[in-house]
CSV table of C-alpha atoms and ligand atoms in Angstrom, one decimal:
chain,number,residue,atom,x,y,z
A,152,MET,CA,124.7,119.8,82.7
A,153,ALA,CA,121.1,118.6,82.9
A,154,ILE,CA,118.1,120.6,81.5
A,155,ILE,CA,116.5,122.2,84.1
A,156,ILE,CA,112.7,121.5,83.6
A,157,ASP,CA,110.7,124.5,84.0
A,158,GLY,CA,107.6,124.0,85.6
A,159,LYS,CA,106.8,127.4,86.9
A,160,GLU,CA,107.3,128.5,83.1
A,161,LEU,CA,105.5,125.7,81.7
A,162,ALA,CA,102.5,126.3,84.0
A,163,ARG,CA,102.2,129.9,83.2
A,164,LYS,CA,102.0,128.9,79.5
A,165,ILE,CA,99.2,126.8,80.4
A,166,ARG,CA,97.3,129.2,82.4
A,167,MET,CA,97.5,132.2,79.8
A,168,ASN,CA,96.4,129.5,77.1
A,169,LEU,CA,93.4,128.4,79.4
A,170,LYS,CA,92.9,132.0,79.8
A,171,GLU,CA,92.1,132.6,75.9
A,172,GLU,CA,90.0,129.5,76.2
A,173,VAL,CA,87.6,130.8,79.1
A,174,ASP,CA,87.5,134.5,77.3
A,175,GLU,CA,86.3,132.7,74.3
A,176,LEU,CA,84.0,130.3,76.0
A,177,LYS,CA,82.8,133.3,77.7
A,178,LYS,CA,82.3,135.2,74.2
A,179,THR,CA,80.7,132.4,72.4
A,180,SER,CA,78.4,130.4,74.9
A,181,GLY,CA,78.2,132.5,78.0
A,182,ILE,CA,79.8,129.7,80.2
A,183,ILE,CA,81.9,130.8,83.0
A,184,PRO,CA,83.6,127.7,84.8
A,185,LYS,CA,83.6,127.4,88.7
A,186,LEU,CA,85.6,126.0,90.8
A,187,ALA,CA,84.0,125.5,94.5
A,188,VAL,CA,86.4,124.9,97.3
A,189,ILE,CA,85.5,123.3,100.4
A,190,MET,CA,88.1,123.4,103.7
A,191,VAL,CA,87.4,121.9,106.8
A,192,GLY,CA,89.1,123.6,110.2
A,193,ASP,CA,92.3,125.7,109.6
A,194,ASP,CA,95.1,123.8,108.3
A,195,LYS,CA,98.0,126.6,107.9
A,196,ALA,CA,99.3,124.7,104.7
A,197,SER,CA,96.1,124.1,103.3
A,198,LYS,CA,95.4,128.1,103.7
A,199,VAL,CA,98.3,128.9,101.6
A,200,TYR,CA,97.3,126.0,99.2
A,201,VAL,CA,93.8,127.4,98.7
A,202,LYS,CA,94.9,131.0,98.2
A,203,ASN,CA,97.1,130.1,95.3
A,204,LYS,CA,94.5,127.9,93.9
A,205,SER,CA,91.8,131.2,94.0
A,206,LYS,CA,94.5,133.5,92.7
A,207,ALA,CA,95.1,131.0,89.7
A,208,CYS,CA,91.2,130.8,89.3
A,209,ASP,CA,91.2,135.0,89.5
A,210,GLU,CA,94.2,135.2,86.6
A,211,ILE,CA,92.4,132.8,84.3
A,212,GLY,CA,88.7,134.1,84.8
A,213,ILE,CA,87.3,130.9,86.6
A,214,GLU,CA,85.0,131.5,89.1
A,215,TYR,CA,85.8,130.9,92.8
A,216,GLU,CA,83.7,130.0,95.8
A,217,GLU,CA,85.0,129.2,99.0
A,218,PHE,CA,83.3,127.1,101.6
A,219,LEU,CA,85.1,127.0,105.1
A,220,LEU,CA,83.6,124.5,107.8
A,221,ASP,CA,83.9,124.4,111.4
A,222,GLU,CA,87.0,121.6,112.7
A,223,SER,CA,83.9,120.4,114.5
A,224,THR,CA,81.9,119.6,112.0
A,225,THR,CA,79.9,116.3,111.3
A,226,MET,CA,80.7,114.1,108.4
A,227,GLU,CA,76.4,114.8,107.6
A,228,LYS,CA,77.1,118.3,107.3
A,229,LEU,CA,79.9,118.0,104.8
A,230,LEU,CA,78.0,115.4,102.9
A,231,ASP,CA,75.0,117.7,103.1
A,232,LEU,CA,77.6,120.5,101.6
A,233,ILE,CA,78.8,118.4,98.5
A,234,GLU,CA,75.3,117.1,97.5
A,235,GLU,CA,74.4,120.8,97.4
A,236,LEU,CA,77.2,121.5,95.3
A,237,ASN,CA,77.0,118.5,93.0
A,238,ASN,CA,73.0,120.0,92.0
A,239,ARG,CA,74.1,123.7,91.5
A,240,ASN,CA,74.2,124.2,88.0
A,241,ASP,CA,76.8,127.1,88.0
A,242,VAL,CA,79.5,124.7,90.1
A,243,ASN,CA,81.6,123.2,87.7
A,244,GLY,CA,84.3,121.6,89.6
A,245,ILE,CA,84.2,120.6,93.5
A,246,LEU,CA,87.5,120.3,95.5
A,247,LEU,CA,87.9,119.3,99.3
A,248,GLN,CA,91.3,120.2,100.7
A,249,SER,CA,92.9,117.7,102.5
A,250,PRO,CA,93.7,117.2,105.1
A,251,ILE,CA,90.4,117.4,106.9
A,252,PRO,CA,89.8,116.6,110.6
A,253,LYS,CA,90.2,112.6,111.7
A,254,HIS,CA,87.1,112.2,113.1
A,255,LEU,CA,85.9,112.6,109.1
A,256,ASP,CA,86.2,110.0,106.7
A,257,ILE,CA,87.7,111.4,103.6
A,258,SER,CA,87.2,108.7,101.3
A,259,LYS,CA,83.4,108.8,102.0
A,260,ALA,CA,83.6,112.8,100.8
A,261,PHE,CA,85.5,111.8,98.1
A,262,ASN,CA,82.9,109.6,96.9
A,263,LYS,CA,80.1,111.7,97.3
A,264,ILE,CA,81.4,114.5,95.2
A,265,ASP,CA,79.8,113.8,91.5
A,266,TYR,CA,82.7,112.1,89.6
A,267,ARG,CA,81.7,115.1,86.9
A,268,LYS,CA,82.5,117.5,89.2
A,269,ASP,CA,85.4,115.6,90.7
A,270,VAL,CA,88.4,118.1,89.1
A,271,ASP,CA,91.0,116.6,92.1
A,272,GLY,CA,90.1,112.9,90.4
A,273,PHE,CA,90.2,111.4,93.4
A,274,ASN,CA,86.5,109.9,93.1
A,275,PRO,CA,86.9,106.1,92.6
A,276,MET,CA,84.6,106.4,89.3
A,277,ASN,CA,87.9,108.6,87.8
A,278,VAL,CA,90.0,106.1,89.7
A,279,GLY,CA,88.7,103.6,87.6
A,280,LYS,CA,88.3,105.4,84.4
A,281,LEU,CA,92.2,106.3,84.4
A,282,SER,CA,93.3,102.6,85.4
A,283,ILE,CA,91.0,101.7,82.4
A,284,GLY,CA,92.2,104.3,80.2
A,285,GLU,CA,88.5,106.1,79.6
A,286,ASP,CA,88.7,109.6,79.6
A,287,CYS,CA,88.1,111.0,82.9
A,288,PHE,CA,89.7,113.8,85.8
A,289,ILE,CA,93.2,112.6,86.2
A,290,SER,CA,94.5,113.6,89.7
A,291,CYS,CA,96.4,116.9,89.3
A,292,THR,CA,100.5,116.1,90.6
A,293,PRO,CA,100.1,113.1,88.1
A,294,PHE,CA,99.0,115.1,85.7
A,295,GLY,CA,101.0,117.7,85.4
A,296,VAL,CA,104.0,115.3,85.7
A,297,THR,CA,102.6,113.8,82.3
A,298,LYS,CA,102.5,117.0,80.6
A,299,MET,CA,106.1,118.1,81.5
A,300,LEU,CA,107.2,115.3,80.2
A,301,GLU,CA,105.3,115.8,77.0
A,302,GLU,CA,106.2,119.4,76.7
A,303,TYR,CA,110.0,118.3,77.0
A,304,ASN,CA,109.6,115.8,74.5
A,305,ILE,CA,110.5,113.4,76.7
A,306,ASP,CA,109.6,109.9,75.1
A,307,VAL,CA,108.2,107.3,78.0
A,308,GLU,CA,107.4,104.4,75.4
A,309,GLY,CA,109.4,101.6,76.2
A,310,LYS,CA,111.4,103.3,78.8
A,311,ASN,CA,112.2,101.9,82.3
A,312,VAL,CA,110.0,104.3,84.6
A,313,VAL,CA,110.4,104.0,88.1
A,314,ILE,CA,108.3,105.4,90.5
A,315,ILE,CA,108.9,105.9,94.1
A,316,GLY,CA,105.7,106.2,96.1
A,317,ARG,CA,102.3,104.6,96.1
A,318,SER,CA,99.7,107.0,97.6
A,319,ASN,CA,96.5,107.1,96.0
A,320,ILE,CA,97.0,111.1,94.6
A,321,VAL,CA,100.4,110.6,93.2
A,322,GLY,CA,102.1,107.3,92.7
A,323,LYS,CA,99.0,105.3,92.1
A,324,PRO,CA,97.6,107.6,89.3
A,325,LEU,CA,101.3,107.8,88.1
A,326,ILE,CA,101.3,103.9,87.3
A,327,GLN,CA,98.6,104.3,84.9
A,328,CYS,CA,99.6,107.7,83.2
A,329,MET,CA,103.1,106.2,82.5
A,330,LEU,CA,101.4,102.6,81.6
A,331,LYS,CA,99.1,104.6,78.9
A,332,LYS,CA,102.1,105.9,77.5
A,333,ASN,CA,103.6,102.3,77.2
A,334,ALA,CA,106.2,102.9,79.8
A,335,THR,CA,107.4,99.5,81.7
A,336,VAL,CA,106.7,100.8,85.2
A,337,THR,CA,108.2,99.8,88.5
A,338,VAL,CA,107.1,100.8,91.6
A,339,CYS,CA,108.7,101.2,94.9
A,340,HIS,CA,107.3,101.8,98.4
A,341,SER,CA,108.6,101.9,102.3
A,342,ARG,CA,108.9,97.8,101.8
A,343,THR,CA,110.8,97.7,98.8
A,344,LYS,CA,114.3,96.3,99.6
A,345,ASN,CA,117.6,97.2,97.6
A,346,ILE,CA,116.0,100.3,96.2
A,347,LYS,CA,119.4,101.2,94.6
A,348,ASN,CA,119.0,98.3,92.6
A,349,ILE,CA,115.8,99.5,91.2
A,350,THR,CA,116.5,102.7,90.7
A,351,SER,CA,119.9,102.5,89.0
A,352,ASN,CA,118.0,100.9,86.1
A,353,ALA,CA,115.3,103.5,85.7
A,354,ASP,CA,115.4,105.9,82.5
A,355,ILE,CA,113.1,107.9,84.1
A,356,LEU,CA,112.7,108.3,87.8
A,357,ILE,CA,110.1,109.9,89.6
A,358,ALA,CA,110.3,110.5,93.1
A,359,ALA,CA,106.9,110.5,95.1
A,360,LEU,CA,108.2,109.7,98.8
A,361,GLY,CA,108.2,113.1,100.9
A,362,LYS,CA,111.8,112.3,102.1
A,363,PRO,CA,113.9,115.4,101.9
A,364,ARG,CA,117.0,114.6,99.6
A,365,PHE,CA,116.6,110.8,99.6
A,366,ILE,CA,117.6,110.5,96.0
A,367,THR,CA,121.5,110.3,95.3
A,368,ASP,CA,123.7,110.6,92.6
A,369,ASP,CA,124.9,106.8,93.8
A,370,MET,CA,121.3,105.8,93.0
A,371,ILE,CA,120.7,106.9,89.6
A,372,LYS,CA,122.3,106.0,86.0
A,373,ASP,CA,124.2,108.7,83.9
A,374,GLY,CA,121.3,110.6,81.5
A,375,ALA,CA,118.4,109.7,83.5
A,376,VAL,CA,115.4,112.1,83.4
A,377,ILE,CA,114.6,113.3,87.6
A,378,ILE,CA,111.2,114.2,88.6
A,379,ASP,CA,111.2,115.3,92.1
A,380,VAL,CA,107.6,115.5,93.6
A,381,GLY,CA,108.5,116.2,97.1
A,382,ILE,CA,108.0,118.9,99.1
A,383,ASN,CA,109.8,119.4,102.1
A,384,ARG,CA,110.8,121.6,104.7
A,385,THR,CA,114.1,121.0,105.9
A,386,ASP,CA,115.0,122.0,109.7
A,387,ASP,CA,116.4,125.4,108.4
A,388,GLY,CA,113.6,126.0,107.1
A,389,LYS,CA,114.4,125.5,103.2
A,390,LEU,CA,112.0,123.9,100.7
A,391,VAL,CA,113.5,120.7,99.6
A,392,GLY,CA,112.4,117.9,97.2
A,393,ASP,CA,113.2,114.2,97.2
A,394,VAL,CA,116.0,114.5,95.4
A,395,ASP,CA,119.8,115.5,96.4
A,396,PHE,CA,119.5,118.2,93.3
A,397,GLU,CA,122.9,120.0,93.4
A,398,ASN,CA,125.0,116.5,92.9
A,399,VAL,CA,122.0,114.6,91.0
A,400,GLU,CA,121.9,117.4,88.3
A,401,LYS,CA,125.4,117.1,87.4
A,402,LYS,CA,124.8,113.4,86.2
A,403,VAL,CA,121.2,113.5,84.7
A,404,SER,CA,119.8,114.8,81.5
A,405,TYR,CA,116.9,116.4,82.6
A,406,ILE,CA,115.7,117.5,86.3
A,407,THR,CA,112.8,119.1,88.1
A,408,PRO,CA,113.8,121.7,90.6
A,409,VAL,CA,111.9,122.2,94.4
A,410,PRO,CA,110.4,124.9,94.3
A,411,GLY,CA,109.7,125.6,90.7
A,412,GLY,CA,109.1,122.2,88.9
A,413,VAL,CA,105.9,119.8,89.6
A,414,GLY,CA,104.3,121.9,92.3
A,415,PRO,CA,103.2,124.9,89.9
A,416,MET,CA,101.9,122.2,87.5
A,417,THR,CA,99.7,121.2,90.1
A,418,ILE,CA,97.5,124.1,90.2
A,419,ALA,CA,97.7,124.4,86.3
A,420,MET,CA,96.4,120.8,85.9
A,421,LEU,CA,93.6,121.3,88.4
A,422,MET,CA,92.5,124.8,86.3
A,423,THR,CA,92.6,122.6,83.3
A,424,ASN,CA,90.1,120.1,84.7
A,425,VAL,CA,87.8,122.8,85.9
A,426,VAL,CA,87.9,123.8,82.1
A,427,LYS,CA,86.8,120.6,81.0
A,428,ALA,CA,84.3,120.4,83.7
A,429,ALA,CA,82.5,123.5,82.7
A,430,LYS,CA,83.0,122.4,78.9
A,431,ASN,CA,81.8,118.8,80.2
A,432,THR,CA,78.5,120.3,81.6
A,433,ASN,CA,77.7,122.6,78.8
A,434,LEU,CA,78.1,120.1,75.8
B,179,NAP,P1,102.5,110.0,101.3
B,179,NAP,O1,101.0,109.8,101.0
B,179,NAP,O2,102.9,110.2,102.3
B,179,NAP,O3,103.3,108.7,100.1
B,179,NAP,C1,104.4,108.5,100.2
B,179,NAP,C2,104.8,107.1,99.6
B,179,NAP,O4,106.3,107.2,100.0
B,179,NAP,C3,104.2,105.8,100.0
B,179,NAP,O5,103.7,105.1,99.1
B,179,NAP,C4,105.4,105.2,101.3
B,179,NAP,O6,105.2,104.0,101.1
B,179,NAP,C5,106.6,106.0,100.3
B,179,NAP,N1,107.7,106.0,100.8
B,179,NAP,C6,108.1,106.6,102.0
B,179,NAP,N2,109.0,106.1,102.9
B,179,NAP,C7,110.0,105.3,101.2
B,179,NAP,C8,111.1,105.2,101.3
B,179,NAP,N3,111.7,105.4,102.4
B,179,NAP,N4,111.4,104.6,100.2
B,179,NAP,C9,110.4,104.0,99.1
B,179,NAP,N5,109.3,104.4,99.5
B,179,NAP,C10,109.3,105.5,100.5
B,179,NAP,O7,102.9,111.3,100.1
B,179,NAP,P2,102.1,111.7,98.9
B,179,NAP,O8,101.0,112.5,99.4
B,179,NAP,O9,102.0,111.0,98.1
B,179,NAP,O10,103.2,113.3,98.6
B,179,NAP,C11,104.5,112.3,98.6
B,179,NAP,C12,105.5,113.6,98.1
B,179,NAP,O11,104.9,114.7,97.4
B,179,NAP,C13,105.7,114.7,99.6
B,179,NAP,O12,106.4,115.2,99.5
B,179,NAP,C14,104.3,115.7,99.0
B,179,NAP,O13,104.6,116.8,99.7
B,179,NAP,C15,105.0,116.2,97.6
B,179,NAP,N6,103.7,116.2,97.0
B,179,NAP,C16,103.8,117.3,96.2
B,179,NAP,C17,103.0,117.7,94.9
B,179,NAP,C18,103.4,119.0,94.6
B,179,NAP,O14,102.0,119.5,93.8
B,179,NAP,N7,104.5,119.1,93.9
B,179,NAP,C19,101.6,117.1,95.2
B,179,NAP,C20,101.2,116.0,95.9
B,179,NAP,C21,102.4,115.9,97.1
B,179,NAP,P3,103.9,103.0,101.9
B,179,NAP,O15,103.0,102.9,101.1
B,179,NAP,O16,104.7,101.8,101.8
B,179,NAP,O17,104.1,103.6,103.2
């Protein structure tokens, strides 16, 4: 029987520790961390994500301000807003909720966010710093996965870590996070041939491809550690990961559930980044 990695509980502990840290910051130096969130248009899923982020801020004592731009907003208006938030001393972290409408250039927007306030870690400055091992803001999901492994004392050094997915927000930063911990990293993507041959050699398998129950028990080796980043909605409305949890669980040493695994960690690491940004700006 596998140990189920409880991301929900771990995230709760991280938020509680952050609350103490924020209380202390307020008491000793009068600093109140603040997150500004920009949303463009009214994507339903984004509204839920943004609400969860605001709830977490509330719980920890981080100030939260939301900026809603119309679906038809121009790139110029979006960049102007980012510029304004870059210049505001009371704002420590800036987050642009994706997706944004197709007529807008999201890379340009991420580029515009001051890298010292880029709590999502998407600005090329942070991406570059991560790749050369400098202190930076790490994209929250890969940061959360790394933290989970640390908290469960799962040693990564020298292990075969296989990552499925190479997106800018999950797969690619994960490569750097795992390399930094001295793992031997293999990355698979939609053009990879014979995935099963690769996954069955993984000591640690991280699935981040967005295909419901793609990883089946015949694709993994006995005793592997399985981290499921995927969040997929099935036709009957059920939330499932990229891993066929019921069957895979019988064969592995550790596994994350969906929901309650990586998802809650992502928000906890965002909060961690906001507190770090507040401390950095006030050093
Ligand atoms: P994405 O941008 O769509 O990237 C998916 C990646 O998977 C791509 O690199 C793609 O390859 C690869 N891929 C797709 N089909 C594949 C296949 N059949 N075999 C091997 N590789 C395949 O997705 P994402 O934003 O990284 O998100 C991935 C999943 O994680 C989604 O389910 C998303 O909802 C979830 N997610 C969860 C959290 C969380 O907090 N838990 C956060 C972010 C994302 P190509 O590059 O060749 O196209």
